[in-house]
Short mmCIF file of C-alpha atoms and ligand atoms in Angstrom, two decimals:
data_model
loop_
_atom_site.label_atom_id
_atom_site.label_comp_id
_atom_site.label_asym_id
_atom_site.label_seq_id
_atom_site.Cartn_x
_atom_site.Cartn_y
_atom_site.Cartn_z
CA MET A 1 0.00 0.00 0.00
CA SER A 2 1.41 3.38 -0.93
CA LEU A 3 1.91 6.16 1.59
CA ARG A 4 -0.94 8.62 1.85
CA LEU A 5 -1.34 12.09 3.27
CA GLY A 6 -1.31 12.05 7.06
CA ASP A 7 0.56 8.71 7.26
CA ALA A 8 3.72 8.53 9.35
CA ALA A 9 6.84 8.87 7.18
CA PRO A 10 8.84 5.64 7.65
CA ASN A 11 12.11 6.24 9.47
CA PHE A 12 15.29 4.73 8.06
CA LYS A 13 19.05 4.69 8.34
CA ALA A 14 20.91 5.34 5.11
CA LYS A 15 24.29 5.82 3.48
CA THR A 16 24.38 9.26 1.87
CA THR A 17 26.87 11.57 0.23
CA ALA A 18 26.87 13.46 3.56
CA GLY A 19 27.62 10.32 5.63
CA GLU A 20 25.33 7.88 7.41
CA ILE A 21 22.08 9.34 8.63
CA ASP A 22 19.07 8.40 10.67
CA PHE A 23 16.24 10.15 8.80
CA TYR A 24 14.25 11.34 11.82
CA GLU A 25 17.40 12.53 13.60
CA TYR A 26 18.53 14.31 10.47
CA LEU A 27 15.22 16.17 10.15
CA GLY A 28 15.15 17.10 13.84
CA ASP A 29 12.11 19.26 14.50
CA GLY A 30 12.10 20.78 11.02
CA TRP A 31 10.45 19.94 7.72
CA GLY A 32 11.81 17.48 5.17
CA ILE A 33 11.65 16.85 1.44
CA LEU A 34 12.58 13.36 0.28
CA PHE A 35 12.63 12.81 -3.45
CA SER A 36 13.68 9.94 -5.66
CA HIS A 37 15.10 10.05 -9.16
CA PRO A 38 15.52 7.09 -11.51
CA ALA A 39 19.29 6.98 -11.92
CA ASP A 40 22.58 8.87 -11.71
CA TYR A 41 24.27 10.13 -14.88
CA THR A 42 20.93 10.75 -16.64
CA PRO A 43 19.99 14.09 -18.18
CA VAL A 44 16.64 14.96 -16.57
CA CYS A 45 17.88 13.96 -13.11
CA THR A 46 20.99 16.09 -13.58
CA THR A 47 18.82 19.17 -14.19
CA GLU A 48 16.49 18.35 -11.29
CA LEU A 49 19.32 18.11 -8.77
CA GLY A 50 20.79 21.30 -10.22
CA LYS A 51 17.53 23.22 -9.78
CA THR A 52 17.19 21.87 -6.23
CA ALA A 53 20.73 22.98 -5.43
CA LEU A 54 19.90 26.51 -6.65
CA LEU A 55 17.06 26.63 -4.09
CA GLN A 56 19.09 25.31 -1.14
CA GLU A 57 19.01 28.65 0.69
CA GLU A 58 15.26 28.98 0.15
CA PHE A 59 14.64 25.55 1.66
CA ALA A 60 16.95 26.36 4.59
CA LYS A 61 15.05 29.62 5.27
CA ARG A 62 11.95 27.47 5.61
CA ASN A 63 13.66 25.14 8.13
CA THR A 64 13.45 22.36 5.56
CA LYS A 65 16.06 19.71 4.79
CA VAL A 66 16.15 18.17 1.33
CA LEU A 67 17.34 14.65 0.54
CA ALA A 68 17.54 12.99 -2.87
CA LEU A 69 17.56 9.22 -3.40
CA SER A 70 18.29 6.67 -6.07
CA VAL A 71 19.33 3.05 -6.06
CA ASP A 72 22.83 3.89 -7.31
CA SER A 73 25.95 3.46 -5.17
CA LEU A 74 27.70 6.16 -3.14
CA ASP A 75 30.66 6.02 -5.54
CA ARG A 76 28.39 6.75 -8.49
CA HIS A 77 26.68 9.56 -6.57
CA ALA A 78 30.05 11.14 -5.77
CA GLY A 79 31.20 11.17 -9.40
CA TRP A 80 27.84 12.40 -10.67
CA VAL A 81 27.71 15.26 -8.16
CA ASN A 82 30.88 16.63 -9.77
CA ASP A 83 29.07 16.59 -13.13
CA ILE A 84 25.98 18.29 -11.68
CA ASN A 85 28.10 21.01 -10.11
CA GLU A 86 30.00 21.52 -13.34
CA THR A 87 27.09 21.46 -15.80
CA GLN A 88 24.46 23.24 -13.69
CA SER A 89 26.86 25.78 -12.08
CA VAL A 90 25.84 24.80 -8.55
CA ASN A 91 27.26 23.23 -5.44
CA VAL A 92 25.06 20.32 -4.39
CA GLY A 93 25.04 20.59 -0.61
CA PHE A 94 22.17 18.25 0.27
CA PRO A 95 22.58 14.50 0.84
CA ILE A 96 21.91 11.97 -1.89
CA ILE A 97 20.91 8.60 -0.47
CA ALA A 98 22.45 5.43 -1.94
CA ASP A 99 19.54 3.02 -1.61
CA GLU A 100 21.24 0.07 -3.26
CA ASP A 101 19.08 -2.57 -1.53
CA LYS A 102 15.94 -0.55 -2.43
CA SER A 103 14.66 -0.80 1.15
CA ILE A 104 13.78 2.90 1.39
CA ALA A 105 12.37 2.92 -2.13
CA HIS A 106 10.04 0.06 -1.17
CA ALA A 107 9.06 1.62 2.17
CA TYR A 108 8.03 4.80 0.35
CA GLY A 109 6.53 3.08 -2.73
CA MET A 110 9.04 4.75 -5.03
CA ILE A 111 9.29 1.73 -7.34
CA HIS A 112 6.30 1.35 -9.64
CA PRO A 113 6.87 -2.07 -11.21
CA ASN A 114 4.72 -1.39 -14.24
CA ALA A 115 6.91 1.63 -15.03
CA SER A 116 10.22 -0.01 -14.08
CA GLU A 117 11.09 -3.04 -11.94
CA ASN A 118 14.55 -1.73 -11.15
CA PHE A 119 14.48 2.03 -10.83
CA THR A 120 12.63 4.54 -8.71
CA VAL A 121 10.16 6.87 -10.39
CA ARG A 122 10.17 10.59 -9.56
CA SER A 123 8.45 10.47 -6.16
CA LEU A 124 8.52 13.43 -3.82
CA PHE A 125 7.32 13.66 -0.23
CA ILE A 126 7.06 16.70 2.02
CA ILE A 127 7.24 15.65 5.66
CA GLY A 128 6.14 17.89 8.51
CA PRO A 129 7.83 18.39 11.88
CA ASP A 130 5.39 15.76 13.23
CA LYS A 131 6.97 13.27 10.74
CA LYS A 132 3.67 12.93 8.89
CA ILE A 133 3.38 13.02 5.09
CA LYS A 134 2.03 16.39 3.96
CA LEU A 135 2.46 16.08 0.18
CA THR A 136 3.12 13.31 -2.30
CA ILE A 137 3.75 13.78 -5.99
CA THR A 138 4.80 11.24 -8.59
CA TYR A 139 6.21 12.10 -12.00
CA PRO A 140 7.40 9.74 -14.70
CA ALA A 141 11.09 9.43 -15.53
CA SER A 142 10.69 11.54 -18.66
CA THR A 143 9.30 14.66 -16.92
CA GLY A 144 11.46 16.80 -14.66
CA ARG A 145 9.69 18.30 -11.64
CA ASN A 146 9.25 22.00 -10.99
CA PHE A 147 11.07 22.73 -7.74
CA VAL A 148 9.75 26.28 -7.62
CA GLU A 149 6.29 24.68 -7.37
CA VAL A 150 7.58 22.41 -4.58
CA LEU A 151 8.71 25.54 -2.72
CA ARG A 152 5.28 27.14 -3.31
CA VAL A 153 3.52 24.10 -1.82
CA LEU A 154 5.90 24.17 1.14
CA ASP A 155 4.97 27.82 1.74
CA SER A 156 1.30 26.92 1.58
CA LEU A 157 1.73 24.00 4.00
CA GLN A 158 3.66 26.17 6.44
CA LEU A 159 1.00 28.91 6.27
CA THR A 160 -1.68 26.34 7.07
CA ALA A 161 0.37 24.91 9.94
CA ASN A 162 1.16 28.31 11.46
CA TYR A 163 -1.90 30.46 10.71
CA SER A 164 -4.90 28.18 9.88
CA VAL A 165 -5.19 29.56 6.38
CA ALA A 166 -5.40 27.80 3.02
CA THR A 167 -4.14 29.02 -0.34
CA PRO A 168 -6.30 29.43 -3.46
CA ALA A 169 -5.61 28.10 -6.93
CA ASN A 170 -2.43 29.50 -8.47
CA TRP A 171 -1.63 31.34 -5.24
CA ALA A 172 1.75 33.03 -5.18
CA GLU A 173 3.76 34.42 -2.26
CA GLY A 174 2.29 37.76 -1.11
CA GLU A 175 -1.23 37.21 -2.45
CA ASP A 176 -4.35 36.94 -0.31
CA VAL A 177 -5.04 33.60 1.35
CA ILE A 178 -8.24 31.82 2.33
CA VAL A 179 -9.70 31.49 5.81
CA VAL A 180 -10.17 27.75 6.44
CA PRO A 181 -13.79 26.59 6.86
CA ALA A 182 -13.11 25.49 10.46
CA VAL A 183 -12.69 29.15 11.51
CA SER A 184 -15.93 31.15 11.84
CA THR A 185 -16.07 34.60 10.26
CA GLU A 186 -16.38 36.13 13.74
CA ALA A 187 -13.25 34.30 14.90
CA ALA A 188 -11.46 35.17 11.65
CA ILE A 189 -12.05 38.90 12.15
CA GLU A 190 -10.37 38.63 15.54
CA LYS A 191 -7.59 36.33 14.34
CA PHE A 192 -6.65 38.28 11.20
CA PRO A 193 -6.29 41.98 12.08
CA LYS A 194 -5.36 42.88 8.47
CA GLY A 195 -9.02 42.26 7.56
CA VAL A 196 -11.32 39.57 6.22
CA LYS A 197 -13.10 39.92 2.88
CA VAL A 198 -16.29 37.82 2.84
CA VAL A 199 -17.24 36.98 -0.76
CA LYS A 200 -19.57 34.15 0.31
CA PRO A 201 -19.97 32.75 3.82
CA TYR A 202 -17.68 29.90 2.74
CA LEU A 203 -15.26 32.00 0.64
CA ARG A 204 -13.30 34.41 2.81
CA TYR A 205 -9.96 36.02 2.05
CA THR A 206 -7.38 37.68 4.25
CA PRO A 207 -3.97 39.18 3.43
CA GLN A 208 -1.09 36.73 3.85
CA PRO A 209 -0.59 36.83 7.63
CA ASN A 210 3.22 36.60 7.69
CA LYS A 211 3.85 39.44 5.23
C1 BEZ B 1 16.66 11.19 -17.04
O1 BEZ B 1 16.88 11.53 -15.88
O2 BEZ B 1 17.00 11.86 -17.98
C2 BEZ B 1 15.92 9.92 -17.32
C3 BEZ B 1 16.04 8.84 -16.48
C4 BEZ B 1 15.38 7.66 -16.77
C5 BEZ B 1 14.59 7.59 -17.92
C6 BEZ B 1 14.44 8.71 -18.74
C7 BEZ B 1 15.11 9.88 -18.44
#
């Protein structure tokens, strides 16, 4: 059975390019992003890890640790990181897990046998400080993910966790957010001093609270 939203993220110990880690210990009380890619020394994966490396500071500002994973060996990861740094003009500073026995890939359902028996697909999980799964996305090997979108979802999740607001379709940083249905309009007016715009009793906007 695949992992679903709200499930506990399985803990694991792993060999990574940053040494051996215990996943929960590594995340501490922050957020985590765990994402798999099919294989080292492949073009789409090279660009994905490059784009992630460019956003390292943004993830750190959000108290979020990023980890990549494939079933390749640590030696292959080490050589490939040099290529990523060279070709994408970055410095990959996040760990890449060497999941050679596929134990983590299986625990997270990253291998989809009808796509490939041997390689992980492009799975991505956002994990909250409570170690619960907050987001899952799955892309095929041929489509690189948009890590700016991943950052946008992380912002939305953190707004919900900290301020009880949701974000509307196509929301971007700085735009109005939505008062969640669980908060009454009366309570919202008290909770959000920047104002509450009531379009319908169930559709209420407020300026982004942390701006
Ligand atoms: C890639 O990362 O470029 C890739 C990997 C596996 C299959 C297709 C593309």
